[in-house]
Amino acid sequence: MKKIILVCALAVLMFACKSTSATSTKTDRKSQVAIKGDWVISAVTYPGSQYVKVNSFQLADSECFVGSTWKFVSNNNKGTMALTKTNCVAFSSPITWFVNDQGQFVLKVLDAGEKARKVRDGYILGLANQTETSFQLVDKIDVAGKMTDVVYQFQKTN
């Protein structure tokens, strides 16, 4: 996945790249069932956030994901996500997702009516700190040659 990162302090355009190949397609049903329901992203954190802007999921600035709503259906690995933050682009989409047996969260953002198998691009994130009411998705990106964790903090809403 390529991401464009703008380093504001230096006004330099950088490209951030990461691998997008899942190493396993076997699912971790226990983790998936625990994610079932409605969630909101309460925070997006990463080192240098005051200087570096991250374009999350090739959709919007990572700050636009704070307050976004996510619905995960575990029995068919479908769901929805919506960006609704003021001063950000409004966006909503169906998604498909699963958690593999290596703790990777595999996500595809779909266009309306589009079948997941037709979507070639997806995102692989680490699943961390999972409880009944919260979990984190961790994206590893390359910022100026250094791997950096972007952490999406999810809170359960139902």
CSV table of N, CA and C in Angstrom, one decimal:
chain,number,residue,atom,x,y,z
A,1,MET,N,0.8,-1.2,0.0
A,1,MET,CA,0.0,0.0,0.0
A,1,MET,C,0.9,1.2,0.0
A,2,LYS,N,0.6,2.2,-0.8
A,2,LYS,CA,1.3,3.4,-0.8
A,2,LYS,C,0.5,4.5,-0.1
A,3,LYS,N,1.1,5.3,0.7
A,3,LYS,CA,0.5,6.4,1.4
A,3,LYS,C,1.4,7.6,1.1
A,4,ILE,N,0.7,8.7,1.0
A,4,ILE,CA,1.5,10.0,0.8
A,4,ILE,C,1.5,10.6,2.2
A,5,ILE,N,2.7,11.0,2.6
A,5,ILE,CA,2.8,11.7,3.9
A,5,ILE,C,3.5,13.0,3.6
A,6,LEU,N,2.9,14.0,4.2
A,6,LEU,CA,3.4,15.4,4.1
A,6,LEU,C,4.1,15.7,5.4
A,7,VAL,N,5.4,16.0,5.4
A,7,VAL,CA,6.1,16.4,6.6
A,7,VAL,C,6.0,17.9,6.6
A,8,CYS,N,5.2,18.4,7.5
A,8,CYS,CA,4.9,19.9,7.5
A,8,CYS,C,6.1,20.7,7.9
A,9,ALA,N,6.9,20.2,8.9
A,9,ALA,CA,8.0,21.0,9.3
A,9,ALA,C,9.0,21.3,8.2
A,10,LEU,N,9.1,20.3,7.3
A,10,LEU,CA,10.1,20.4,6.2
A,10,LEU,C,9.4,20.7,4.9
A,11,ALA,N,8.1,20.6,4.8
A,11,ALA,CA,7.3,20.8,3.6
A,11,ALA,C,7.9,19.8,2.5
A,12,VAL,N,8.1,18.6,2.8
A,12,VAL,CA,8.6,17.6,1.9
A,12,VAL,C,7.6,16.5,1.7
A,13,LEU,N,7.4,16.1,0.5
A,13,LEU,CA,6.4,15.0,0.2
A,13,LEU,C,7.2,13.7,0.3
A,14,MET,N,6.6,12.8,1.1
A,14,MET,CA,7.3,11.5,1.2
A,14,MET,C,6.2,10.4,0.9
A,15,PHE,N,6.7,9.3,0.4
A,15,PHE,CA,5.9,8.1,0.2
A,15,PHE,C,6.1,7.1,1.3
A,16,ALA,N,5.0,6.5,1.8
A,16,ALA,CA,5.2,5.5,2.8
A,16,ALA,C,4.6,4.2,2.2
A,17,CYS,N,5.4,3.1,2.3
A,17,CYS,CA,5.0,1.9,1.7
A,17,CYS,C,5.0,0.8,2.7
A,18,LYS,N,4.1,-0.2,2.5
A,18,LYS,CA,4.1,-1.4,3.4
A,18,LYS,C,3.7,-2.6,2.6
A,19,SER,N,3.9,-3.7,3.1
A,19,SER,CA,3.5,-5.0,2.5
A,19,SER,C,2.0,-5.2,2.7
A,20,THR,N,1.4,-5.7,1.7
A,20,THR,CA,-0.1,-6.0,1.8
A,20,THR,C,-0.4,-7.4,1.6
A,21,SER,N,0.5,-8.3,1.8
A,21,SER,CA,0.2,-9.7,1.6
A,21,SER,C,0.0,-10.4,3.0
A,22,ALA,N,-1.2,-11.0,3.1
A,22,ALA,CA,-1.5,-11.7,4.3
A,22,ALA,C,-0.7,-13.1,4.3
A,23,THR,N,-0.2,-13.4,5.5
A,23,THR,CA,0.6,-14.7,5.5
A,23,THR,C,-0.3,-15.9,5.8
A,24,SER,N,-1.5,-15.6,6.3
A,24,SER,CA,-2.4,-16.7,6.6
A,24,SER,C,-3.9,-16.3,6.3
A,25,THR,N,-4.7,-17.2,5.8
A,25,THR,CA,-6.1,-17.0,5.6
A,25,THR,C,-6.9,-17.8,6.5
A,26,LYS,N,-6.3,-18.6,7.4
A,26,LYS,CA,-7.1,-19.3,8.5
A,26,LYS,C,-7.5,-18.2,9.5
A,27,THR,N,-8.8,-18.3,9.9
A,27,THR,CA,-9.3,-17.3,10.8
A,27,THR,C,-9.2,-17.6,12.2
A,28,ASP,N,-9.2,-16.6,13.1
A,28,ASP,CA,-9.2,-16.7,14.5
A,28,ASP,C,-10.6,-16.3,14.9
A,29,ARG,N,-11.5,-17.4,15.0
A,29,ARG,CA,-12.9,-17.1,15.2
A,29,ARG,C,-13.2,-16.4,16.6
A,30,LYS,N,-12.4,-16.8,17.6
A,30,LYS,CA,-12.6,-16.2,18.9
A,30,LYS,C,-12.4,-14.7,18.9
A,31,SER,N,-11.3,-14.2,18.2
A,31,SER,CA,-11.1,-12.8,18.1
A,31,SER,C,-12.1,-12.1,17.2
A,32,GLN,N,-12.6,-12.8,16.2
A,32,GLN,CA,-13.6,-12.2,15.3
A,32,GLN,C,-14.9,-12.0,16.0
A,33,VAL,N,-15.3,-13.0,16.7
A,33,VAL,CA,-16.6,-12.9,17.5
A,33,VAL,C,-16.6,-11.8,18.5
A,34,ALA,N,-15.4,-11.6,19.1
A,34,ALA,CA,-15.2,-10.6,20.1
A,34,ALA,C,-15.3,-9.2,19.5
A,35,ILE,N,-15.1,-9.0,18.2
A,35,ILE,CA,-15.2,-7.8,17.5
A,35,ILE,C,-16.6,-7.4,17.0
A,36,LYS,N,-17.4,-8.4,17.0
A,36,LYS,CA,-18.8,-8.3,16.5
A,36,LYS,C,-19.5,-7.1,17.2
A,37,GLY,N,-20.2,-6.2,16.4
A,37,GLY,CA,-20.9,-5.1,17.0
A,37,GLY,C,-20.5,-3.8,16.4
A,38,ASP,N,-21.0,-2.8,17.1
A,38,ASP,CA,-20.8,-1.4,16.7
A,38,ASP,C,-19.6,-0.8,17.5
A,39,TRP,N,-18.7,-0.1,16.8
A,39,TRP,CA,-17.5,0.5,17.4
A,39,TRP,C,-17.3,1.9,16.9
A,40,VAL,N,-16.5,2.7,17.6
A,40,VAL,CA,-16.1,4.0,17.2
A,40,VAL,C,-14.6,4.1,17.4
A,41,ILE,N,-13.9,4.8,16.5
A,41,ILE,CA,-12.5,5.0,16.7
A,41,ILE,C,-12.3,6.3,17.6
A,42,SER,N,-11.8,6.0,18.8
A,42,SER,CA,-11.7,7.1,19.8
A,42,SER,C,-10.4,7.9,19.7
A,43,ALA,N,-9.3,7.3,19.1
A,43,ALA,CA,-8.1,8.0,18.9
A,43,ALA,C,-7.2,7.3,17.8
A,44,VAL,N,-6.4,8.1,17.1
A,44,VAL,CA,-5.4,7.6,16.2
A,44,VAL,C,-4.1,8.3,16.6
A,45,THR,N,-3.1,7.4,17.0
A,45,THR,CA,-1.9,7.9,17.5
A,45,THR,C,-0.7,7.3,16.8
A,46,TYR,N,0.4,8.1,16.7
A,46,TYR,CA,1.6,7.6,16.1
A,46,TYR,C,2.7,8.7,16.4
A,47,PRO,N,4.0,8.2,16.5
A,47,PRO,CA,5.1,9.2,16.8
A,47,PRO,C,5.2,10.2,15.7
A,48,GLY,N,5.4,11.5,16.1
A,48,GLY,CA,5.6,12.5,15.2
A,48,GLY,C,4.3,13.1,14.6
A,49,SER,N,3.2,12.8,15.2
A,49,SER,CA,1.9,13.2,14.6
A,49,SER,C,1.8,14.7,14.4
A,50,GLN,N,2.5,15.4,15.2
A,50,GLN,CA,2.5,16.9,15.1
A,50,GLN,C,3.2,17.4,13.8
A,51,TYR,N,4.0,16.5,13.2
A,51,TYR,CA,4.8,16.9,12.0
A,51,TYR,C,4.4,16.1,10.8
A,52,VAL,N,3.9,14.9,11.0
A,52,VAL,CA,3.7,14.0,9.8
A,52,VAL,C,2.2,13.7,9.7
A,53,LYS,N,1.7,13.8,8.5
A,53,LYS,CA,0.3,13.5,8.2
A,53,LYS,C,0.2,12.2,7.6
A,54,VAL,N,-0.7,11.3,8.1
A,54,VAL,CA,-0.9,10.0,7.5
A,54,VAL,C,-2.3,9.9,6.8
A,55,ASN,N,-2.2,9.5,5.5
A,55,ASN,CA,-3.5,9.3,4.8
A,55,ASN,C,-3.9,7.8,5.0
A,56,SER,N,-4.9,7.7,5.9
A,56,SER,CA,-5.3,6.3,6.3
A,56,SER,C,-6.2,5.7,5.3
A,57,PHE,N,-5.8,4.4,4.9
A,57,PHE,CA,-6.6,3.6,4.0
A,57,PHE,C,-6.8,4.3,2.7
A,58,GLN,N,-6.0,5.2,2.3
A,58,GLN,CA,-6.0,5.9,1.1
A,58,GLN,C,-7.4,6.7,0.9
A,59,LEU,N,-7.9,7.1,2.1
A,59,LEU,CA,-9.2,7.7,2.1
A,59,LEU,C,-9.2,9.2,2.6
A,60,ALA,N,-8.5,9.4,3.7
A,60,ALA,CA,-8.5,10.7,4.4
A,60,ALA,C,-7.4,10.8,5.4
A,61,ASP,N,-7.1,12.0,5.9
A,61,ASP,CA,-6.1,12.2,6.9
A,61,ASP,C,-6.5,11.3,8.1
A,62,SER,N,-5.6,10.8,8.8
A,62,SER,CA,-5.8,9.9,10.0
A,62,SER,C,-6.7,10.6,11.0
A,63,GLU,N,-6.6,11.9,11.2
A,63,GLU,CA,-7.4,12.6,12.2
A,63,GLU,C,-8.9,12.5,11.8
A,64,CYS,N,-9.2,12.4,10.6
A,64,CYS,CA,-10.6,12.3,10.1
A,64,CYS,C,-11.2,11.0,10.6
A,65,PHE,N,-10.4,10.0,11.0
A,65,PHE,CA,-11.0,8.7,11.4
A,65,PHE,C,-11.4,8.7,12.9
A,66,VAL,N,-10.9,9.8,13.7
A,66,VAL,CA,-11.4,9.9,15.0
A,66,VAL,C,-12.9,10.2,15.0
A,67,GLY,N,-13.7,9.4,15.7
A,67,GLY,CA,-15.1,9.5,15.7
A,67,GLY,C,-15.8,8.7,14.6
A,68,SER,N,-15.0,8.1,13.8
A,68,SER,CA,-15.7,7.3,12.7
A,68,SER,C,-16.4,6.0,13.3
A,69,THR,N,-17.4,5.6,12.7
A,69,THR,CA,-18.2,4.5,13.2
A,69,THR,C,-18.0,3.3,12.3
A,70,TRP,N,-17.9,2.1,13.0
A,70,TRP,CA,-17.6,0.8,12.3
A,70,TRP,C,-18.6,-0.2,12.9
A,71,LYS,N,-19.1,-1.0,12.0
A,71,LYS,CA,-20.0,-2.1,12.3
A,71,LYS,C,-19.3,-3.4,11.8
A,72,PHE,N,-19.1,-4.4,12.7
A,72,PHE,CA,-18.5,-5.6,12.3
A,72,PHE,C,-19.5,-6.8,12.5
A,73,VAL,N,-19.8,-7.5,11.5
A,73,VAL,CA,-20.6,-8.7,11.6
A,73,VAL,C,-19.7,-9.9,11.5
A,74,SER,N,-19.6,-10.7,12.5
A,74,SER,CA,-18.6,-11.8,12.6
A,74,SER,C,-19.0,-13.0,11.8
A,75,ASN,N,-20.3,-13.3,11.7
A,75,ASN,CA,-20.7,-14.6,11.0
A,75,ASN,C,-20.5,-14.5,9.5
A,76,ASN,N,-20.4,-13.4,8.9
A,76,ASN,CA,-20.2,-13.3,7.4
A,76,ASN,C,-19.0,-12.4,7.0
A,77,ASN,N,-18.3,-11.9,8.0
A,77,ASN,CA,-17.2,-11.0,7.8
A,77,ASN,C,-17.4,-9.8,7.0
A,78,LYS,N,-18.6,-9.2,7.2
A,78,LYS,CA,-19.0,-8.0,6.5
A,78,LYS,C,-19.2,-6.9,7.5
A,79,GLY,N,-19.5,-5.7,7.0
A,79,GLY,CA,-19.7,-4.6,7.9
A,79,GLY,C,-19.8,-3.3,7.2
A,80,THR,N,-19.7,-2.2,7.9
A,80,THR,CA,-19.7,-0.9,7.3
A,80,THR,C,-18.8,0.0,8.1
A,81,MET,N,-18.3,1.1,7.5
A,81,MET,CA,-17.6,2.1,8.2
A,81,MET,C,-18.0,3.5,7.6
A,82,ALA,N,-18.0,4.5,8.5
A,82,ALA,CA,-18.4,5.8,8.1
A,82,ALA,C,-17.5,6.9,8.7
A,83,LEU,N,-17.0,7.8,7.9
A,83,LEU,CA,-16.3,9.0,8.4
A,83,LEU,C,-17.3,10.2,8.5
A,84,THR,N,-17.4,10.8,9.7
A,84,THR,CA,-18.4,11.8,9.8
A,84,THR,C,-17.8,13.1,10.5
A,85,LYS,N,-16.5,13.2,10.7
A,85,LYS,CA,-15.9,14.3,11.4
A,85,LYS,C,-16.1,15.6,10.7
A,86,THR,N,-16.4,16.6,11.4
A,86,THR,CA,-16.5,18.0,10.8
A,86,THR,C,-15.2,18.4,10.2
A,87,ASN,N,-15.3,19.1,9.1
A,87,ASN,CA,-14.1,19.6,8.3
A,87,ASN,C,-13.3,18.5,7.7
A,88,CYS,N,-13.9,17.3,7.6
A,88,CYS,CA,-13.3,16.2,6.8
A,88,CYS,C,-14.3,15.7,5.8
A,89,VAL,N,-13.8,15.0,4.8
A,89,VAL,CA,-14.7,14.5,3.7
A,89,VAL,C,-15.6,13.4,4.4
A,90,ALA,N,-16.9,13.5,4.1
A,90,ALA,CA,-17.8,12.5,4.6
A,90,ALA,C,-17.6,11.3,3.7
A,91,PHE,N,-17.6,10.1,4.3
A,91,PHE,CA,-17.4,8.9,3.5
A,91,PHE,C,-18.0,7.7,4.3
A,92,SER,N,-18.7,6.8,3.5
A,92,SER,CA,-19.2,5.6,4.1
A,92,SER,C,-19.1,4.5,3.1
A,93,SER,N,-18.9,3.3,3.6
A,93,SER,CA,-18.7,2.2,2.7
A,93,SER,C,-18.9,0.8,3.4
A,94,PRO,N,-19.4,-0.1,2.6
A,94,PRO,CA,-19.4,-1.5,3.1
A,94,PRO,C,-17.9,-2.0,3.2
A,95,ILE,N,-17.7,-2.9,4.1
A,95,ILE,CA,-16.3,-3.5,4.2
A,95,ILE,C,-16.5,-5.0,4.4
A,96,THR,N,-15.4,-5.7,4.1
A,96,THR,CA,-15.2,-7.1,4.5
A,96,THR,C,-14.0,-7.2,5.3
A,97,TRP,N,-13.9,-8.1,6.2
A,97,TRP,CA,-12.8,-8.2,7.1
A,97,TRP,C,-12.7,-9.6,7.7
A,98,PHE,N,-11.5,-9.9,8.2
A,98,PHE,CA,-11.4,-11.1,9.1
A,98,PHE,C,-10.1,-11.0,9.9
A,99,VAL,N,-10.0,-11.8,10.9
A,99,VAL,CA,-8.8,-11.9,11.7
A,99,VAL,C,-8.2,-13.2,11.5
A,100,ASN,N,-6.9,-13.2,11.0
A,100,ASN,CA,-6.3,-14.5,10.7
A,100,ASN,C,-5.7,-15.1,12.0
A,101,ASP,N,-5.2,-16.3,11.9
A,101,ASP,CA,-4.6,-17.0,13.1
A,101,ASP,C,-3.3,-16.5,13.5
A,102,GLN,N,-2.8,-15.4,12.8
A,102,GLN,CA,-1.5,-14.8,13.2
A,102,GLN,C,-1.7,-13.4,13.8
A,103,GLY,N,-3.0,-13.1,14.2
A,103,GLY,CA,-3.3,-11.9,14.8
A,103,GLY,C,-3.4,-10.7,13.8
A,104,GLN,N,-3.5,-11.0,12.5
A,104,GLN,CA,-3.6,-9.9,11.5
A,104,GLN,C,-5.1,-9.6,11.2
A,105,PHE,N,-5.4,-8.4,11.2
A,105,PHE,CA,-6.8,-7.9,10.8
A,105,PHE,C,-6.7,-7.6,9.3
A,106,VAL,N,-7.4,-8.3,8.5
A,106,VAL,CA,-7.4,-8.1,7.0
A,106,VAL,C,-8.7,-7.3,6.7
A,107,LEU,N,-8.6,-6.2,6.0
A,107,LEU,CA,-9.7,-5.3,5.7
A,107,LEU,C,-9.7,-5.0,4.2
A,108,LYS,N,-11.0,-5.0,3.7
A,108,LYS,CA,-11.2,-4.4,2.3
A,108,LYS,C,-12.3,-3.4,2.4
A,109,VAL,N,-12.1,-2.3,1.8
A,109,VAL,CA,-13.1,-1.2,1.7
A,109,VAL,C,-13.7,-1.4,0.3
A,110,LEU,N,-15.1,-1.6,0.3
A,110,LEU,CA,-15.8,-1.9,-1.0
A,110,LEU,C,-16.5,-0.7,-1.5
A,111,ASP,N,-16.7,-0.6,-2.8
A,111,ASP,CA,-17.7,0.4,-3.3
A,111,ASP,C,-19.0,-0.3,-3.3
A,112,ALA,N,-20.1,0.5,-3.2
A,112,ALA,CA,-21.4,0.0,-3.1
A,112,ALA,C,-21.7,-1.1,-4.2
A,113,GLY,N,-22.2,-2.2,-3.8
A,113,GLY,CA,-22.5,-3.2,-4.8
A,113,GLY,C,-21.4,-4.1,-5.3
A,114,GLU,N,-20.2,-3.7,-4.9
A,114,GLU,CA,-19.0,-4.4,-5.3
A,114,GLU,C,-18.7,-5.7,-4.5
A,115,LYS,N,-18.3,-6.8,-5.2
A,115,LYS,CA,-18.0,-8.0,-4.5
A,115,LYS,C,-16.6,-8.0,-4.0
A,116,ALA,N,-16.4,-8.5,-2.8
A,116,ALA,CA,-15.0,-8.5,-2.2
A,116,ALA,C,-14.0,-9.1,-3.0
A,117,ARG,N,-14.4,-10.2,-3.7
A,117,ARG,CA,-13.4,-11.0,-4.5
A,117,ARG,C,-12.9,-10.1,-5.7
A,118,LYS,N,-13.7,-9.1,-6.1
A,118,LYS,CA,-13.3,-8.2,-7.2
A,118,LYS,C,-12.3,-7.1,-6.8
A,119,VAL,N,-12.3,-6.9,-5.5
A,119,VAL,CA,-11.4,-5.8,-4.9
A,119,VAL,C,-10.0,-6.4,-4.7
A,120,ARG,N,-9.0,-5.8,-5.3
A,120,ARG,CA,-7.7,-6.4,-5.3
A,120,ARG,C,-6.9,-5.8,-4.1
A,121,ASP,N,-7.2,-4.5,-3.7
A,121,ASP,CA,-6.5,-3.9,-2.7
A,121,ASP,C,-7.1,-4.1,-1.3
A,122,GLY,N,-6.3,-4.4,-0.3
A,122,GLY,CA,-6.8,-4.5,1.0
A,122,GLY,C,-5.7,-4.0,2.0
A,123,TYR,N,-6.0,-4.1,3.3
A,123,TYR,CA,-5.1,-3.6,4.3
A,123,TYR,C,-4.9,-4.7,5.3
A,124,ILE,N,-3.7,-4.8,5.8
A,124,ILE,CA,-3.4,-5.8,6.8
A,124,ILE,C,-2.8,-5.0,8.0
A,125,LEU,N,-3.5,-5.2,9.1
A,125,LEU,CA,-3.1,-4.5,10.3
A,125,LEU,C,-3.0,-5.5,11.5
A,126,GLY,N,-2.2,-5.1,12.5
A,126,GLY,CA,-2.1,-6.0,13.6
A,126,GLY,C,-3.3,-5.7,14.6
A,127,LEU,N,-3.8,-6.8,15.2
A,127,LEU,CA,-4.8,-6.7,16.2
A,127,LEU,C,-4.1,-6.7,17.6
A,128,ALA,N,-4.4,-5.7,18.4
A,128,ALA,CA,-3.7,-5.7,19.7
A,128,ALA,C,-4.7,-5.2,20.8
A,129,ASN,N,-4.3,-5.6,22.0
A,129,ASN,CA,-5.0,-5.2,23.3
A,129,ASN,C,-6.5,-5.3,23.2
A,130,GLN,N,-7.0,-6.5,22.7
A,130,GLN,CA,-8.4,-6.7,22.6
A,130,GLN,C,-9.0,-7.1,23.9
A,131,THR,N,-10.1,-6.4,24.3
A,131,THR,CA,-10.9,-6.6,25.4
A,131,THR,C,-12.4,-6.7,25.0
A,132,GLU,N,-13.3,-6.9,25.9
A,132,GLU,CA,-14.7,-6.9,25.5
A,132,GLU,C,-15.2,-5.5,25.0
A,133,THR,N,-14.5,-4.4,25.4
A,133,THR,CA,-15.0,-3.1,25.1
A,133,THR,C,-14.1,-2.3,24.3
A,134,SER,N,-12.9,-2.8,23.9
A,134,SER,CA,-11.9,-2.0,23.2
A,134,SER,C,-10.9,-3.0,22.4
A,135,PHE,N,-10.3,-2.4,21.4
A,135,PHE,CA,-9.2,-3.1,20.7
A,135,PHE,C,-8.5,-2.1,19.9
A,136,GLN,N,-7.3,-2.4,19.5
A,136,GLN,CA,-6.5,-1.6,18.6
A,136,GLN,C,-6.2,-2.3,17.3
A,137,LEU,N,-6.2,-1.5,16.3
A,137,LEU,CA,-5.6,-1.9,15.0
A,137,LEU,C,-4.3,-1.1,14.8
A,138,VAL,N,-3.2,-1.9,14.4
A,138,VAL,CA,-1.9,-1.2,14.3
A,138,VAL,C,-1.5,-1.4,12.9
A,139,ASP,N,-1.2,-0.2,12.2
A,139,ASP,CA,-0.7,-0.2,10.9
A,139,ASP,C,0.7,0.2,10.9
A,140,LYS,N,1.6,-0.6,10.2
A,140,LYS,CA,3.0,-0.3,10.2
A,140,LYS,C,3.3,0.5,8.9
A,141,ILE,N,3.8,1.7,9.0
A,141,ILE,CA,4.2,2.4,7.8
A,141,ILE,C,5.6,2.9,7.8
A,142,ASP,N,6.2,3.2,6.7
A,142,ASP,CA,7.5,3.6,6.5
A,142,ASP,C,7.5,5.1,6.4
A,143,VAL,N,8.1,5.8,7.4
A,143,VAL,CA,8.3,7.2,7.4
A,143,VAL,C,9.8,7.5,7.4
A,144,ALA,N,10.2,8.0,6.2
A,144,ALA,CA,11.6,8.4,6.0
A,144,ALA,C,12.5,7.3,6.4
A,145,GLY,N,12.2,6.1,6.0
A,145,GLY,CA,13.0,4.9,6.2
A,145,GLY,C,12.9,4.3,7.6
A,146,LYS,N,12.0,4.7,8.4
A,146,LYS,CA,11.8,4.1,9.7
A,146,LYS,C,10.4,3.6,9.9
A,147,MET,N,10.3,2.3,10.3
A,147,MET,CA,8.9,1.8,10.5
A,147,MET,C,8.3,2.4,11.7
A,148,THR,N,7.0,2.8,11.5
A,148,THR,CA,6.3,3.5,12.5
A,148,THR,C,4.9,2.9,12.7
A,149,ASP,N,4.4,2.8,13.9
A,149,ASP,CA,3.1,2.2,14.2
A,149,ASP,C,2.1,3.3,14.2
A,150,VAL,N,1.0,3.2,13.5
A,150,VAL,CA,-0.2,4.0,13.5
A,150,VAL,C,-1.2,3.2,14.3
A,151,VAL,N,-1.7,3.7,15.4
A,151,VAL,CA,-2.6,2.9,16.3
A,151,VAL,C,-4.0,3.5,16.2
A,152,TYR,N,-4.9,2.7,15.8
A,152,TYR,CA,-6.4,3.1,15.8
A,152,TYR,C,-7.0,2.4,17.0
A,153,GLN,N,-7.5,3.3,17.9
A,153,GLN,CA,-8.1,2.8,19.2
A,153,GLN,C,-9.6,2.7,19.0
A,154,PHE,N,-10.2,1.5,19.1
A,154,PHE,CA,-11.6,1.3,18.9
A,154,PHE,C,-12.3,1.1,20.3
A,155,GLN,N,-13.5,1.7,20.5
A,155,GLN,CA,-14.3,1.6,21.7
A,155,GLN,C,-15.6,1.0,21.3
A,156,LYS,N,-16.2,0.1,22.0
A,156,LYS,CA,-17.5,-0.5,21.7
A,156,LYS,C,-18.6,0.5,22.0
A,157,THR,N,-19.6,0.6,21.2
A,157,THR,CA,-20.7,1.5,21.4
A,157,THR,C,-22.0,0.8,21.8
A,158,ASN,N,-22.0,-0.5,21.7
A,158,ASN,CA,-23.3,-1.2,22.0
A,158,ASN,C,-23.0,-2.4,22.8
